Coordinates of C-alpha atoms in Angstrom, one line a residue:
M1 CA -5.5 50.4 68.7
R2 CA -4.4 49.3 65.1
R3 CA -6.5 46.1 64.0
F4 CA -4.5 43.2 61.9
L5 CA -6.5 41.1 59.9
R6 CA -6.1 37.5 60.1
P7 CA -4.2 35.8 57.2
S8 CA -7.2 34.0 56.0
S9 CA -9.3 37.1 55.9
F10 CA -6.5 38.7 53.9
V11 CA -6.5 36.2 51.4
L12 CA -10.3 36.3 51.1
L13 CA -10.2 40.2 50.5
L14 CA -7.7 39.6 47.7
L15 CA -9.9 37.0 46.2
A16 CA -12.8 39.6 46.1
A17 CA -10.6 42.3 44.7
G18 CA -9.4 39.8 41.9
A19 CA -5.8 40.3 43.0
L20 CA -5.0 36.7 42.7
P21 CA -5.8 35.7 39.2
G22 CA -4.4 32.4 39.3
C23 CA -7.1 31.4 41.6
T24 CA -9.7 32.1 39.1
L25 CA -8.6 29.2 36.9
P26 CA -10.8 26.6 38.3
R27 CA -13.7 29.0 37.6
L28 CA -12.7 29.3 33.9
L29 CA -11.8 25.8 33.5
K30 CA -15.7 25.1 34.9
V31 CA -17.3 27.9 32.4
A32 CA -15.3 26.4 29.6
Q33 CA -16.1 22.8 30.1
A34 CA -19.6 23.4 31.1
G35 CA -20.4 25.0 27.9
Q36 CA -18.1 23.8 25.6
Q37 CA -19.0 21.9 22.1
I38 CA -16.6 19.8 20.2
S39 CA -17.2 18.1 17.0
V40 CA -15.1 16.4 14.5
K41 CA -15.7 15.7 10.5
P42 CA -15.8 13.2 9.5
G43 CA -16.8 11.5 13.0
V44 CA -14.9 8.4 12.4
L45 CA -11.5 9.3 11.1
E46 CA -10.6 8.1 7.4
S47 CA -7.4 7.5 5.6
N48 CA -7.1 9.8 2.7
G49 CA -4.0 8.6 0.4
E50 CA -0.9 8.4 3.0
N51 CA -2.7 10.7 5.5
V52 CA -5.6 10.8 7.9
L53 CA -7.5 14.3 7.4
F54 CA -10.4 15.7 9.6
E55 CA -11.5 19.0 10.8
V56 CA -12.0 19.8 14.3
R57 CA -14.4 22.7 15.6
A58 CA -14.6 23.6 19.2
S59 CA -16.6 26.6 20.8
V60 CA -17.2 27.7 24.3
P61 CA -18.9 30.6 26.0
A62 CA -17.8 34.2 25.4
A63 CA -17.4 34.3 29.2
A64 CA -14.5 32.1 28.9
I65 CA -12.4 34.8 27.5
R66 CA -10.4 36.4 30.0
K67 CA -7.5 38.8 29.8
G68 CA -4.4 37.0 31.1
Q69 CA -6.0 33.4 30.9
A70 CA -6.7 30.9 28.4
Y71 CA -8.7 27.8 28.0
N72 CA -6.7 24.9 25.5
L73 CA -7.6 21.9 24.2
D74 CA -4.5 19.8 23.5
L75 CA -5.2 17.4 20.5
S76 CA -3.5 13.8 20.4
Y77 CA -4.1 10.5 18.6
R78 CA -3.8 7.3 20.9
Y79 CA -2.9 3.9 19.2
D80 CA -1.4 0.7 19.8
N81 CA -3.6 -0.4 22.7
G82 CA -2.7 3.0 24.3
L83 CA 0.8 2.4 24.0
R84 CA 1.5 5.0 21.6
E85 CA 0.3 8.7 21.4
D86 CA 1.0 11.3 18.5
T87 CA 0.7 15.0 19.5
L88 CA -1.6 16.8 16.8
G89 CA -1.5 20.4 18.2
R90 CA -3.3 22.6 20.6
L91 CA -6.5 25.0 20.2
T92 CA -5.8 28.1 22.3
F93 CA -8.8 30.5 22.9
V94 CA -6.9 33.7 22.8
S95 CA -7.4 36.8 20.8
G96 CA -6.6 36.0 17.1
E97 CA -7.3 32.2 17.5
F98 CA -11.0 32.4 17.4
V99 CA -13.8 34.0 15.8
Y100 CA -17.5 35.2 17.4
D101 CA -20.0 32.5 16.3
P102 CA -22.3 34.3 13.9
E103 CA -25.5 32.4 15.0
H104 CA -24.6 32.7 18.6
Q105 CA -23.0 35.7 19.6
D106 CA -22.4 34.7 23.1
R107 CA -19.9 31.8 22.3
V108 CA -16.4 32.0 20.1
V109 CA -15.6 29.6 17.8
I110 CA -12.2 27.8 16.5
T111 CA -12.1 25.5 13.3
R112 CA -8.9 23.9 12.6
Q113 CA -7.8 21.4 9.7
V114 CA -5.8 18.4 11.0
A115 CA -3.9 15.7 9.6
F116 CA -1.3 12.8 10.4
A117 CA 0.3 10.3 8.7
Y118 CA -1.3 7.1 8.2
A119 CA 0.3 3.7 9.2
P120 CA -1.4 0.2 9.4
R121 CA -0.8 0.4 13.6
K122 CA -2.6 3.3 13.9
N123 CA -5.8 1.6 13.3
P124 CA -7.8 1.2 15.5
G125 CA -7.0 4.3 17.6
E126 CA -9.0 7.3 19.1
L127 CA -8.5 11.1 19.1
I128 CA -8.3 12.6 22.2
A129 CA -8.5 16.4 23.4
R130 CA -7.3 17.4 27.0
P131 CA -8.5 20.8 28.4
D132 CA -6.9 23.0 30.7
A133 CA -6.5 26.5 31.7
R134 CA -3.7 28.5 32.2
E135 CA -2.3 31.8 32.6
T136 CA -1.0 33.4 29.8
K137 CA 2.2 34.9 31.4
R138 CA 5.8 33.3 31.4
N139 CA 5.7 30.3 33.8
G140 CA 2.0 30.9 34.7
K141 CA 0.0 28.2 36.3
R142 CA -2.0 25.6 34.6
L143 CA -4.9 23.5 35.5
K144 CA -5.8 20.6 34.0
G145 CA -9.3 18.9 33.1
P146 CA -10.3 15.3 32.2
E147 CA -9.7 14.2 28.7
L148 CA -12.0 13.7 26.1
R149 CA -12.4 11.1 23.5
L150 CA -13.4 12.9 20.4
A151 CA -13.4 10.3 17.5
R152 CA -12.5 6.6 16.6
G153 CA -10.3 5.8 13.8
I154 CA -9.5 4.7 11.3
V155 CA -11.7 3.6 8.4
T156 CA -9.3 2.2 5.8
T157 CA -11.9 1.4 2.8
G158 CA -9.8 3.9 0.7
R159 CA -6.7 1.0 1.1
L160 CA -8.9 -1.6 -0.6
V161 CA -6.8 -0.8 -3.8
V162 CA -6.3 -3.7 -6.2
R163 CA -2.9 -3.9 -7.7
Q164 CA -2.1 -7.5 -9.4
D165 CA 1.7 -7.7 -9.5
T166 CA 3.4 -8.6 -12.6
T167 CA 6.1 -11.1 -12.1
L168 CA 9.5 -10.2 -12.9
N169 CA 11.5 -12.8 -14.0
L170 CA 15.5 -13.3 -14.7
L171 CA 16.4 -12.6 -18.1
P172 CA 17.5 -15.8 -20.0
E173 CA 21.4 -16.2 -19.8
T174 CA 23.6 -18.0 -22.6
A175 CA 27.3 -18.0 -23.1
D176 CA 28.2 -16.4 -26.5
N177 CA 31.7 -16.5 -27.8
N178 CA 30.8 -14.0 -30.3
M179 CA 31.2 -10.7 -28.6
S180 CA 31.0 -8.5 -31.6
G181 CA 27.7 -6.1 -31.8
T182 CA 26.2 -2.7 -31.8
R183 CA 25.8 -0.5 -28.8
V184 CA 22.8 1.9 -29.0
L185 CA 22.5 4.6 -26.5
P186 CA 19.4 7.0 -26.6
F187 CA 19.6 10.6 -25.2
F188 CA 16.9 12.8 -24.2
F189 CA 17.4 16.9 -24.3
D190 CA 15.4 19.5 -22.9
G191 CA 12.9 21.6 -25.0
G192 CA 14.7 24.2 -27.0
Q193 CA 18.2 22.8 -25.7
A194 CA 21.2 21.2 -27.6
A195 CA 23.4 20.7 -24.2
I196 CA 23.8 17.2 -22.9
R197 CA 22.0 16.6 -19.5
N198 CA 23.1 14.1 -17.0
Y199 CA 20.0 13.2 -15.2
L200 CA 16.8 11.2 -15.9
G201 CA 16.7 10.2 -19.5
T202 CA 20.2 10.2 -20.2
N203 CA 22.9 7.5 -20.9
V204 CA 26.0 9.8 -20.3
A205 CA 27.2 7.3 -17.6
A206 CA 26.6 4.2 -20.0
L207 CA 28.6 5.8 -22.8
E208 CA 31.5 6.8 -20.7
D209 CA 31.4 3.2 -19.2
F210 CA 31.4 1.6 -22.8
I211 CA 34.4 3.9 -23.8
E212 CA 36.2 3.2 -20.8
A213 CA 35.9 -0.4 -21.7
N214 CA 37.8 -0.3 -24.8
Q215 CA 35.9 -2.5 -27.0
R216 CA 37.5 -2.1 -30.5
T217 CA 35.5 0.4 -32.1
R218 CA 34.7 0.4 -36.0
K219 CA 32.0 3.0 -36.7
V220 CA 30.0 5.4 -34.7
M221 CA 26.4 6.6 -35.8
I222 CA 25.1 9.7 -34.3
V223 CA 21.2 10.8 -35.1
A224 CA 19.1 13.6 -33.5
G225 CA 15.8 15.3 -34.2
H226 CA 13.4 17.6 -32.6
S227 CA 9.7 17.7 -31.2
P228 CA 7.1 19.7 -33.3
D229 CA 6.1 22.2 -30.5
S230 CA 7.5 25.8 -30.6
L231 CA 10.1 25.2 -28.1
D232 CA 12.0 22.8 -30.6
A233 CA 10.9 23.9 -33.9
H234 CA 11.7 27.6 -34.0
D235 CA 15.5 26.9 -34.2
P236 CA 15.7 25.2 -37.6
R237 CA 19.2 23.8 -36.9
L238 CA 18.6 22.5 -33.4
A239 CA 18.7 18.9 -34.6
D240 CA 22.0 19.6 -36.3
K241 CA 23.3 21.1 -33.0
R242 CA 22.4 18.5 -30.9
V243 CA 24.1 15.8 -33.2
Q244 CA 27.3 18.2 -33.0
A245 CA 27.1 18.2 -29.3
L246 CA 27.0 14.4 -29.2
L247 CA 29.6 14.0 -31.7
K248 CA 31.9 16.6 -29.8
Y249 CA 31.1 14.6 -26.6
Y250 CA 32.0 11.2 -28.0
R251 CA 35.2 12.6 -29.5
K252 CA 36.6 14.3 -26.7
R253 CA 35.9 11.0 -24.3
V254 CA 37.9 8.9 -26.9
D255 CA 40.5 11.2 -26.5
T256 CA 40.9 11.3 -22.9
D257 CA 39.6 8.0 -21.6
S258 CA 40.4 5.3 -24.4
Y259 CA 43.5 3.7 -25.2
L260 CA 42.5 1.1 -27.7
N261 CA 40.9 3.5 -30.1
S262 CA 41.5 6.9 -31.7
V263 CA 39.4 9.3 -33.2
R264 CA 41.1 9.0 -36.4
A265 CA 40.6 5.4 -36.7
I266 CA 36.7 5.4 -36.2
E267 CA 34.3 6.0 -38.7
F268 CA 31.7 8.6 -37.8
Q269 CA 28.6 9.3 -39.5
T270 CA 25.9 11.7 -38.6
L271 CA 22.2 12.3 -39.5
A272 CA 19.7 15.2 -38.3
Y273 CA 16.0 14.7 -38.7
H274 CA 14.1 17.9 -39.7
R275 CA 10.6 18.3 -39.3
R276 CA 9.7 14.4 -39.3
W277 CA 6.0 13.8 -38.9
D278 CA 6.7 10.4 -39.5
L279 CA 8.8 10.1 -36.3
F280 CA 6.0 11.7 -34.5
L281 CA 3.0 9.6 -35.9
N282 CA 5.4 6.3 -35.0
K283 CA 5.5 7.3 -31.4
V284 CA 1.6 8.2 -31.6
Q285 CA 0.8 5.0 -32.9
Q286 CA 3.0 3.0 -30.0
S287 CA 1.4 5.1 -27.4
A288 CA -1.7 4.6 -24.9
L289 CA -4.0 6.7 -27.4
K290 CA -7.0 4.8 -28.1
P291 CA -7.3 3.8 -32.3
A292 CA -9.8 6.7 -33.0
Q293 CA -7.7 9.2 -31.4
V294 CA -4.6 7.8 -33.3
D295 CA -6.8 8.2 -36.5
S296 CA -7.7 11.5 -35.6
V297 CA -4.1 12.7 -35.5
L298 CA -3.6 11.2 -39.1
L299 CA -6.5 13.0 -40.3
L300 CA -5.6 16.2 -38.7
L301 CA -1.8 16.2 -40.0
N302 CA -3.2 15.0 -43.6
D303 CA -6.0 17.6 -44.0
T304 CA -4.3 20.8 -42.3
P305 CA -2.7 22.8 -45.3
G306 CA 0.2 25.0 -44.8
S307 CA 3.5 24.8 -42.9
F308 CA 5.2 22.6 -40.1
A309 CA 4.2 25.0 -37.6
R310 CA 0.7 25.7 -38.9
K311 CA 0.1 21.6 -38.7
E312 CA 1.6 21.5 -35.1
K313 CA -0.4 24.3 -34.2
S314 CA -4.0 22.5 -35.4
L315 CA -2.7 19.5 -32.9
H316 CA -3.5 21.9 -30.1
Q317 CA -7.5 21.5 -30.7
L318 CA -7.4 18.0 -30.0
S319 CA -9.1 17.0 -26.6
F320 CA -6.2 14.8 -26.0
F321 CA -3.6 17.4 -26.7
D322 CA -2.0 17.1 -23.1
Y323 CA -1.2 13.4 -23.6
L324 CA 1.0 14.6 -26.8
D325 CA 2.6 17.4 -24.9
Q326 CA 3.3 15.2 -21.8
Y327 CA 4.2 11.8 -23.3
I328 CA 4.8 12.3 -27.0
Y329 CA 7.0 15.6 -27.5
P330 CA 9.5 14.9 -24.7
V331 CA 10.7 11.7 -26.5
L332 CA 11.0 13.5 -29.9
R333 CA 13.8 15.6 -28.3
F334 CA 16.1 12.9 -28.8
G335 CA 19.6 11.9 -29.6
T336 CA 20.9 8.3 -30.2
V337 CA 24.6 7.2 -30.3
A338 CA 25.4 3.5 -32.2
V339 CA 28.4 2.1 -31.7
E340 CA 29.7 -1.1 -34.0
Y341 CA 32.5 -2.8 -31.9
T342 CA 34.3 -6.1 -31.9
A343 CA 35.9 -7.8 -28.7
P344 CA 38.3 -11.1 -28.8
K345 CA 36.7 -14.6 -29.0
R346 CA 37.2 -17.0 -26.1
Y347 CA 36.5 -20.6 -26.0
D348 CA 34.1 -22.6 -23.4
S349 CA 35.7 -23.6 -20.1
E350 CA 35.1 -24.0 -16.4
I351 CA 32.7 -21.4 -16.3
Y352 CA 31.0 -22.0 -12.8
L353 CA 34.5 -22.7 -11.1
L354 CA 36.2 -19.7 -12.9
S355 CA 33.0 -17.6 -11.6
K356 CA 33.7 -18.8 -8.3
K357 CA 37.2 -17.6 -8.4
I358 CA 36.4 -14.2 -9.9
V359 CA 33.9 -14.0 -7.2
A360 CA 36.3 -14.7 -4.2
K361 CA 38.8 -12.4 -6.3
E362 CA 41.4 -15.4 -6.6
T363 CA 41.4 -14.7 -10.4
E364 CA 41.0 -11.8 -12.5
A365 CA 37.2 -10.6 -13.8
D366 CA 38.6 -11.0 -17.6
A367 CA 38.9 -14.6 -17.3
L368 CA 35.4 -15.1 -18.2
T369 CA 33.6 -12.7 -20.7
A370 CA 30.6 -10.8 -19.6
E371 CA 27.9 -13.3 -21.0
E372 CA 29.7 -16.2 -19.3
L373 CA 30.0 -14.7 -16.1
R374 CA 26.3 -13.9 -16.1
Y375 CA 25.8 -17.4 -17.4
S376 CA 27.4 -18.8 -14.3
A377 CA 24.7 -17.4 -12.0
T378 CA 22.1 -19.9 -14.0
L379 CA 24.5 -23.0 -12.6
T380 CA 23.4 -22.6 -8.8
P381 CA 20.3 -22.6 -7.1
L382 CA 21.3 -20.2 -4.3
L383 CA 20.1 -16.6 -4.2
A384 CA 23.0 -15.2 -2.3
E385 CA 25.4 -17.0 -4.7
K386 CA 23.6 -15.5 -7.9
Q387 CA 23.4 -12.1 -6.1
R388 CA 27.4 -12.1 -5.3
I389 CA 27.8 -13.4 -9.1
Y390 CA 25.4 -10.6 -10.5
E391 CA 27.1 -8.1 -8.3
T392 CA 30.3 -9.0 -9.4
S393 CA 29.0 -8.8 -12.9
V394 CA 27.8 -5.5 -12.6
A395 CA 31.3 -4.0 -10.9
T396 CA 33.4 -5.7 -13.9
T397 CA 31.0 -4.9 -17.1
G398 CA 28.2 -2.6 -15.7
S399 CA 25.9 -4.4 -18.6
W400 CA 22.1 -3.6 -18.2
Q401 CA 21.2 -7.3 -18.2
A402 CA 23.7 -7.8 -15.2
Y403 CA 22.0 -5.0 -13.2
H404 CA 18.3 -6.3 -14.2
N405 CA 19.3 -9.9 -13.3
L406 CA 20.6 -8.5 -9.8
A407 CA 17.5 -6.5 -9.3
V408 CA 15.5 -9.4 -10.0
V409 CA 17.5 -11.6 -7.5
L410 CA 17.1 -9.0 -5.0
L411 CA 13.3 -9.3 -5.6
Q412 CA 13.3 -12.8 -4.8
R413 CA 15.2 -12.4 -1.5
S414 CA 12.7 -9.7 -0.5
E415 CA 9.7 -12.2 -1.1
K416 CA 11.4 -14.7 1.4
E417 CA 12.3 -12.2 4.0
V418 CA 10.4 -11.9 7.3
N419 CA 11.8 -8.9 8.7
D420 CA 10.1 -6.2 7.1
K421 CA 13.0 -3.5 7.4
V422 CA 15.2 -5.8 5.9
R423 CA 12.5 -6.9 3.2
R424 CA 12.0 -3.1 2.1
A425 CA 15.8 -2.8 2.2
Y426 CA 16.0 -5.4 -0.6
L427 CA 13.2 -3.9 -2.4
R428 CA 15.0 -0.4 -2.5
R429 CA 18.2 -2.0 -3.5
A430 CA 16.3 -3.8 -6.4
A431 CA 14.7 -0.7 -7.4
T432 CA 18.1 1.2 -7.7
N433 CA 19.8 -1.8 -9.9
F434 CA 16.4 -1.8 -11.9
T435 CA 17.2 2.1 -12.6
L436 CA 20.7 1.3 -13.7
A437 CA 19.6 -1.0 -15.9
A438 CA 16.8 1.1 -17.5
H439 CA 19.1 3.9 -18.1
R440 CA 21.5 1.7 -20.1
N441 CA 18.5 0.1 -22.0
P442 CA 15.4 2.7 -21.9
T443 CA 12.3 1.2 -22.5
A444 CA 8.8 1.6 -21.3
D445 CA 9.0 -2.1 -19.9
M446 CA 12.4 -1.3 -18.1
F447 CA 11.0 1.7 -16.5
Y448 CA 7.7 -0.3 -15.4
R449 CA 10.0 -2.8 -13.7
V450 CA 11.6 0.3 -11.6
A451 CA 8.4 1.6 -10.6
T452 CA 7.1 -1.7 -9.7
A453 CA 10.2 -2.2 -7.3
Y454 CA 9.6 1.4 -5.8
H455 CA 5.9 0.8 -5.6
R456 CA 6.2 -2.8 -3.6
A457 CA 9.0 -0.8 -1.1
D458 CA 6.1 2.0 -0.4
D459 CA 8.2 4.6 -2.3
K460 CA 5.4 6.2 -3.8
L461 CA 6.8 9.1 -5.1
E462 CA 9.7 7.4 -6.8
A463 CA 7.2 4.9 -8.3
L464 CA 4.7 7.6 -9.7
Q465 CA 7.8 9.4 -11.4
N466 CA 8.8 6.1 -13.0
Y467 CA 5.4 5.1 -14.1
D468 CA 5.1 8.5 -15.8
Y469 CA 8.6 8.1 -17.3
A470 CA 7.5 4.7 -18.7
I471 CA 4.5 5.9 -20.2
K472 CA 6.5 8.7 -22.1
L473 CA 9.0 6.1 -23.7
G474 CA 6.0 4.3 -25.1
G475 CA 5.5 0.6 -26.1
P476 CA 3.4 -2.3 -26.8
R477 CA -0.3 -1.5 -26.0
P478 CA -0.4 -4.6 -23.4
V479 CA 2.7 -3.0 -21.7
L480 CA 1.1 0.4 -21.7
D481 CA -2.2 -1.1 -20.3
K482 CA -0.3 -2.3 -17.4
I483 CA 1.5 0.6 -16.6
F484 CA -1.6 3.0 -16.6
A485 CA -3.9 0.5 -14.4
D486 CA -0.8 0.1 -11.5
K487 CA -0.4 3.9 -12.0
A488 CA -4.2 4.4 -11.0
A489 CA -3.6 2.1 -8.2
L490 CA -0.9 4.1 -6.9
E491 CA -3.1 7.3 -7.7
I492 CA -5.8 6.0 -5.5
E493 CA -3.4 5.0 -2.6
I494 CA -1.8 8.6 -2.7
G495 CA -5.4 10.2 -2.6
Q496 CA -5.3 11.6 -5.9
L497 CA -8.4 10.2 -7.1
D498 CA -8.9 12.5 -10.3
D499 CA -5.4 11.7 -11.9
A500 CA -6.5 8.0 -11.3
V501 CA -9.4 8.6 -13.3
S502 CA -7.7 10.0 -15.9
S503 CA -5.1 6.9 -15.8
L504 CA -8.1 4.2 -15.8
G505 CA -9.3 6.0 -19.2
Y506 CA -6.0 4.8 -21.0
S507 CA -6.2 1.4 -19.7
S508 CA -8.1 -1.5 -20.8
R509 CA -11.1 -3.1 -19.2
S510 CA -9.7 -5.6 -16.3
Y511 CA -10.4 -6.8 -13.2
Q512 CA -7.9 -4.7 -11.5
N513 CA -9.3 -1.6 -13.4
T514 CA -12.7 -2.1 -12.7
M515 CA -12.3 -2.7 -9.0
N516 CA -10.3 0.5 -8.5
K517 CA -12.8 2.4 -10.5
A518 CA -15.7 1.1 -8.2
L519 CA -13.6 2.1 -5.1
I520 CA -13.2 5.8 -6.4
Y521 CA -16.9 5.8 -6.6
V522 CA -17.0 4.7 -3.2
L523 CA -14.6 7.2 -2.2
K524 CA -16.6 9.8 -4.0
G525 CA -19.6 9.1 -2.4
N526 CA -21.4 7.2 -5.4
Y527 CA -22.8 4.3 -3.9
D528 CA -25.1 3.1 -6.2
G529 CA -22.3 3.6 -9.2
A530 CA -19.9 1.7 -7.3
A531 CA -22.2 -1.4 -6.3
G532 CA -23.1 -1.6 -9.9
I533 CA -19.6 -1.7 -11.2
Y534 CA -18.5 -4.1 -8.3
Q535 CA -20.9 -6.6 -10.3
E536 CA -18.9 -5.9 -13.4
A537 CA -15.9 -7.1 -11.4
L538 CA -17.7 -10.3 -10.3
A539 CA -18.6 -11.0 -13.9
L540 CA -14.8 -10.9 -14.8
K541 CA -13.8 -12.8 -11.7
P542 CA -16.7 -14.8 -9.9
N543 CA -16.7 -15.7 -6.3
D544 CA -14.1 -13.0 -5.5
A545 CA -14.4 -12.6 -1.7
L546 CA -12.9 -9.0 -1.8
A547 CA -15.5 -7.9 -4.5
Y548 CA -18.3 -9.1 -2.0
Y549 CA -16.7 -7.6 0.8
S550 CA -16.3 -4.4 -0.8
L551 CA -20.2 -4.8 -1.7
A552 CA -20.9 -5.0 2.1
V553 CA -18.9 -1.8 2.7
V554 CA -21.0 -0.1 0.2
A555 CA -24.2 -1.1 1.5
A556 CA -23.0 -0.3 4.9
R557 CA -22.5 3.4 3.9
A558 CA -25.9 3.1 2.3
R559 CA -27.3 1.8 5.3
D560 CA -28.9 -1.2 3.6
E561 CA -28.6 -4.0 6.5
A562 CA -29.9 -6.6 4.5
Q563 CA -27.5 -6.3 1.6
V564 CA -24.6 -6.1 4.2
G565 CA -25.6 -9.3 5.6
Q566 CA -25.9 -11.2 2.1
N567 CA -22.6 -10.1 1.1
L568 CA -20.5 -10.2 4.0
R569 CA -21.7 -13.6 4.5
R570 CA -20.8 -14.6 0.7
A571 CA -17.2 -13.1 1.2
I572 CA -16.5 -14.9 4.8
Q573 CA -17.4 -18.1 3.1
L574 CA -14.9 -17.8 0.1
D575 CA -12.3 -16.4 2.6
R576 CA -12.7 -16.5 6.3
T577 CA -10.0 -13.9 6.7
F578 CA -12.6 -11.3 6.0
A579 CA -14.5 -12.0 9.3
Q580 CA -11.7 -10.8 11.2
R581 CA -11.5 -7.7 9.0
A582 CA -14.9 -7.1 9.3
V583 CA -14.7 -7.1 13.4
E584 CA -12.2 -4.4 13.2
D585 CA -13.6 -2.3 10.4
L586 CA -15.2 0.8 11.4
E587 CA -17.4 1.0 8.2
F588 CA -19.6 -1.6 10.3
R589 CA -19.5 -0.1 13.4
D590 CA -23.3 0.8 13.6
L591 CA -24.1 -2.9 13.0
A592 CA -21.5 -4.5 15.1
G593 CA -24.0 -5.7 18.0
T594 CA -26.6 -6.9 15.5
K595 CA -28.0 -10.2 15.3
M596 CA -27.6 -10.4 11.7
F597 CA -23.7 -9.4 12.1
L598 CA -22.8 -11.9 14.8
E599 CA -24.6 -14.6 12.7
V600 CA -22.6 -13.8 9.4
L601 CA -19.7 -13.8 11.7
R602 CA -20.6 -17.7 12.9

């Protein structure tokens, strides 16, 4: 008689033979979890510029590596009181993903660099790993294990950047009946090129707007030059070609876009600057270079005999030649169009009432001059009404003053806005209008205003680009000092510490720069140096709560409990908001339960 096995016996036989690999998942999960070792560097997550960067190292026994099965660790970051969670990736122990531990050949290791974007709401939070064992085949079974907390986050010391905002005020407005004047429009060319470019650093749109405005034009003066470098200087006629390119462009536009003026009625004057060291030296003297560096440029040019090219080549020996190449040479590839024009006079009238009619489109825009329309904005205290007047002025005249003051009004409205999304929208609109103003009046101060607006709106890459462009234009030392100082603050914010050190080297000693220099020392691990520099900041600004708080952070990293208590107590005495910050700050995590810490917070 044939004997049949009972179903339960049949299953046991299959298990013994390994015919049901899915049923070994609990064993795989148990082996991997029992022997796993997971570490995170740093142990407490820390913001680095705009990101949080860390390394995860996970190892398990080699016995956990099985064909057709895999052990996984799903990484995620949980924050906002556990209500939000970001997925950060997966560590999978399969062939090609791990290596054997050189110190323990019976173990396999995966090391992974992980990053996620920083946001204030993500602090505090925790790094989570969720283990599971699964079959690698399609639609294979999966068995989950209990989640693991790997690290806490986030230390935000890197965000203790100091940036003292410069107040951006409205330009004064006056109603002037005399509309005659000279319009000066600078242009910049690419190295070795004479083609007119229609992007950053040009005034093509402004020139077109001016010609289309049909102001009675008397005379047009066009000049152009070249930089000393080989890109420009190799062509002896490059400056002439740039003059002719601008002249040809202006003539063509007058022919096609102006009904009041004609090419024959305009007096054109042109001048090309060839190998002019005086233009170069003038820009050097208006730069952020130190007086000794400016003197070294003068001496080098005066003492180097020979040709123009040889003198230029000698500049490459200077330790700060990168500054000349990055910030001086580009603005010597210039062209300038100066236009003398006249416009009919008008007498004063009821400016404010007319401006309201113009804004409401109840009368034509030419009922007021451009100056009178802008002046009418000073006659109302309402920001919304000022904004509408300047928007109308921008639409009808396109003057840089109108763009500038519209931007300032938008900044003022952002300061009164509670909703963060609306506030940032105002700031971005302000930055856009500052940009339009700066292209019509390109100075270092104007592009600094562009950068400031983008910086306030947290649009950091745009801000950095405009800080850089403002420096290239050159200007008074106080303006360049502030630009380099704010640029350094931004570079710290985005984690470019070496660039920040370079920028601080071109700026003067101030409270902002001293605090930011100390912060760089902290982030680079030089705690003794940082403490000394924070003391310098206190000499510049006594009783500064932030400086004392920063000294407490330095002491916490140096594990000096007495100094933590002394400096944190002083910071809280000066500003009670630092008490709440200290409670939440992971820099003090090892001291949070000590008697000293609790007494300081009282």
